[in-house]
Amino acid sequence: MNKYNLTIPHIRRSSHLSQPLKKAFSKPEKIAHIGIAVHSIEKSLPFYTEQLGLTLEKIEDVQSEHVKVAFIKIGESRIELLEPISERSAIDKFLKKKGEGIHHIALEVKDIEQRLRDLKTNGIRLINEEPKIGGNDAKVAFLHPKSTHGVLYELCEHTKEE
Ligand code: ZN
């Protein structure tokens, strides 16, 4: 018996909640990366490479998002540093509002288009209804934090193995 003698109630699904995915999807395979908003990759990178001892994989511009991105490998996952290169970038707005910090969590999935269609059908709010090309040439799409209990999730499908 646990200390508080709690019984865990079964969570009842009320009709206004979103429906579970009906399709037998493969689970997201891993956390592809954690996106972190920074003012400057040049200034923030040494913390990761020199203080934590991680390895920089590459730095690239992602024009669709108006950001410069640094991928730092950590195990099977990555840290993605995001620096705005234009005021049109969502990262620029994020930095002005909240300052530097965790911006999103990316989940590696298969069949991203179908998954987005099904999520939409099930009432999950999408920021991108169609995937766009993100860093590492992956297909990416964001889910709205209002539908995910406060987390900005990015679905991410890499076509080529890394
Ligand atoms: Zn990302």
CSV table of C-alpha atoms and ligand atoms in Angstrom, one decimal:
chain,number,residue,atom,x,y,z
A,1,MET,CA,0.0,0.0,0.0
A,2,ASN,CA,1.4,3.4,-0.8
A,3,LYS,CA,1.9,6.1,1.8
A,4,TYR,CA,-1.2,8.0,1.0
A,5,ASN,CA,-3.4,5.1,0.2
A,6,LEU,CA,-4.4,6.7,-3.0
A,7,THR,CA,-6.5,5.0,-5.6
A,8,ILE,CA,-5.8,6.3,-9.1
A,9,PRO,CA,-9.2,7.0,-10.7
A,10,HIS,CA,-9.6,5.9,-14.2
A,11,ILE,CA,-9.5,9.0,-16.4
A,12,ARG,CA,-12.8,9.2,-18.1
A,13,ARG,CA,-12.8,10.6,-21.6
A,14,SER,CA,-15.4,13.3,-21.9
A,15,SER,CA,-16.7,14.1,-25.3
A,16,HIS,CA,-15.0,17.5,-25.6
A,17,LEU,CA,-11.6,16.0,-25.3
A,18,SER,CA,-9.7,15.2,-28.4
A,19,GLN,CA,-10.0,11.7,-29.6
A,20,PRO,CA,-7.1,9.2,-29.5
A,21,LEU,CA,-5.5,8.4,-32.8
A,22,LYS,CA,-7.5,5.7,-34.5
A,23,LYS,CA,-4.7,4.5,-36.8
A,24,ALA,CA,-2.2,2.1,-35.6
A,25,PHE,CA,0.7,4.5,-35.8
A,26,SER,CA,4.3,3.7,-35.1
A,27,LYS,CA,5.3,5.6,-32.0
A,28,PRO,CA,7.5,8.6,-32.3
A,29,GLU,CA,11.0,7.1,-32.4
A,30,LYS,CA,12.9,9.5,-30.3
A,31,ILE,CA,13.3,13.1,-29.3
A,32,ALA,CA,14.9,14.3,-32.5
A,33,HIS,CA,16.1,17.5,-30.8
A,34,ILE,CA,15.3,20.1,-28.3
A,35,GLY,CA,15.1,23.6,-29.8
A,36,ILE,CA,16.7,26.4,-27.7
A,37,ALA,CA,16.3,30.1,-28.6
A,38,VAL,CA,19.5,32.1,-28.3
A,39,HIS,CA,20.5,35.6,-29.2
A,40,SER,CA,23.8,34.5,-30.7
A,41,ILE,CA,25.0,31.0,-31.7
A,42,GLU,CA,28.5,32.3,-31.6
A,43,LYS,CA,28.2,33.4,-28.0
A,44,SER,CA,26.2,30.4,-26.7
A,45,LEU,CA,28.0,27.6,-28.5
A,46,PRO,CA,31.1,27.5,-26.3
A,47,PHE,CA,29.0,26.6,-23.3
A,48,TYR,CA,27.9,23.4,-25.1
A,49,THR,CA,31.3,22.5,-26.7
A,50,GLU,CA,33.7,23.8,-24.1
A,51,GLN,CA,31.8,23.4,-20.8
A,52,LEU,CA,29.6,20.4,-21.6
A,53,GLY,CA,32.1,18.8,-24.0
A,54,LEU,CA,29.5,18.2,-26.7
A,55,THR,CA,30.2,18.1,-30.4
A,56,LEU,CA,28.9,20.7,-32.9
A,57,GLU,CA,27.5,18.8,-35.9
A,58,LYS,CA,26.8,21.7,-38.2
A,59,ILE,CA,25.5,25.2,-38.5
A,60,GLU,CA,23.1,26.1,-41.3
A,61,ASP,CA,20.5,28.8,-42.3
A,62,VAL,CA,16.9,27.6,-42.4
A,63,GLN,CA,15.4,30.2,-44.7
A,64,SER,CA,11.8,29.0,-44.2
A,65,GLU,CA,12.1,29.9,-40.5
A,66,HIS,CA,14.4,32.9,-40.8
A,67,VAL,CA,16.9,31.3,-38.4
A,68,LYS,CA,20.4,30.2,-38.2
A,69,VAL,CA,20.6,26.8,-36.6
A,70,ALA,CA,23.4,24.9,-34.8
A,71,PHE,CA,23.0,21.2,-34.3
A,72,ILE,CA,24.8,19.7,-31.3
A,73,LYS,CA,24.8,16.0,-31.0
A,74,ILE,CA,24.0,14.4,-27.7
A,75,GLY,CA,23.5,10.6,-27.8
A,76,GLU,CA,20.9,9.7,-30.4
A,77,SER,CA,19.4,13.2,-30.0
A,78,ARG,CA,20.4,16.8,-30.6
A,79,ILE,CA,20.3,20.2,-29.2
A,80,GLU,CA,19.2,22.7,-31.8
A,81,LEU,CA,20.3,26.3,-31.1
A,82,LEU,CA,18.1,28.8,-32.9
A,83,GLU,CA,19.3,32.3,-33.7
A,84,PRO,CA,17.0,34.7,-35.6
A,85,ILE,CA,18.4,36.1,-38.8
A,86,SER,CA,15.4,38.3,-39.5
A,87,GLU,CA,12.7,40.1,-37.5
A,88,ARG,CA,10.2,37.9,-39.3
A,89,SER,CA,11.4,34.9,-37.3
A,90,ALA,CA,9.2,33.4,-34.6
A,91,ILE,CA,12.4,33.0,-32.6
A,92,ASP,CA,12.9,36.8,-32.7
A,93,LYS,CA,9.5,37.3,-31.2
A,94,PHE,CA,10.1,34.6,-28.7
A,95,LEU,CA,13.4,36.2,-27.5
A,96,LYS,CA,11.7,39.6,-27.2
A,97,LYS,CA,8.9,38.1,-25.2
A,98,LYS,CA,10.6,35.5,-23.0
A,99,GLY,CA,14.3,35.8,-23.5
A,100,GLU,CA,16.6,32.8,-24.2
A,101,GLY,CA,15.5,29.3,-23.3
A,102,ILE,CA,13.8,26.2,-24.4
A,103,HIS,CA,11.5,26.9,-27.4
A,104,HIS,CA,10.3,23.5,-28.6
A,105,ILE,CA,10.7,19.7,-28.5
A,106,ALA,CA,11.0,17.8,-31.7
A,107,LEU,CA,9.7,14.2,-32.1
A,108,GLU,CA,11.0,12.0,-34.8
A,109,VAL,CA,8.0,10.4,-36.6
A,110,LYS,CA,7.2,8.5,-39.8
A,111,ASP,CA,4.3,9.3,-42.1
A,112,ILE,CA,4.2,13.0,-41.1
A,113,GLU,CA,1.6,14.0,-43.6
A,114,GLN,CA,-0.9,11.3,-42.5
A,115,ARG,CA,-0.2,12.0,-38.9
A,116,LEU,CA,-0.9,15.7,-39.4
A,117,ARG,CA,-4.2,14.9,-41.2
A,118,ASP,CA,-5.3,12.5,-38.4
A,119,LEU,CA,-4.3,14.9,-35.6
A,120,LYS,CA,-6.3,17.6,-37.3
A,121,THR,CA,-9.3,15.3,-37.7
A,122,ASN,CA,-9.0,14.6,-34.0
A,123,GLY,CA,-9.2,18.2,-33.1
A,124,ILE,CA,-5.5,19.0,-32.4
A,125,ARG,CA,-4.6,22.5,-33.5
A,126,LEU,CA,-1.8,22.6,-36.0
A,127,ILE,CA,0.5,25.5,-36.7
A,128,ASN,CA,1.5,23.8,-40.0
A,129,GLU,CA,-1.1,21.7,-41.7
A,130,GLU,CA,1.5,20.7,-44.3
A,131,PRO,CA,5.1,19.9,-43.4
A,132,LYS,CA,7.8,22.3,-44.5
A,133,ILE,CA,11.5,21.8,-44.9
A,134,GLY,CA,13.4,22.5,-41.7
A,135,GLY,CA,17.0,22.0,-40.6
A,136,ASN,CA,18.8,18.9,-41.9
A,137,ASP,CA,16.3,18.8,-44.8
A,138,ALA,CA,13.8,17.2,-42.6
A,139,LYS,CA,10.0,17.6,-43.1
A,140,VAL,CA,8.8,19.4,-40.1
A,141,ALA,CA,5.5,20.7,-38.7
A,142,PHE,CA,4.5,22.3,-35.4
A,143,LEU,CA,1.6,21.5,-33.2
A,144,HIS,CA,-0.1,24.4,-31.3
A,145,PRO,CA,0.8,24.5,-27.5
A,146,LYS,CA,-2.9,25.2,-26.8
A,147,SER,CA,-3.6,21.6,-27.9
A,148,THR,CA,-0.6,20.0,-26.3
A,149,HIS,CA,-0.8,21.2,-22.7
A,150,GLY,CA,1.7,24.0,-23.1
A,151,VAL,CA,4.5,22.5,-25.1
A,152,LEU,CA,5.4,23.6,-28.6
A,153,TYR,CA,6.0,20.2,-30.3
A,154,GLU,CA,7.6,19.9,-33.7
A,155,LEU,CA,7.0,16.7,-35.7
A,156,CYS,CA,10.0,15.9,-37.7
A,157,GLU,CA,10.6,13.3,-40.4
A,158,HIS,CA,14.0,12.6,-41.7
A,159,THR,CA,13.9,11.0,-45.1
A,160,LYS,CA,17.5,9.9,-45.1
A,161,GLU,CA,19.1,8.0,-42.3
A,162,GLU,CA,21.5,9.9,-40.1
B,1,ZN,ZN,13.4,22.2,-34.3
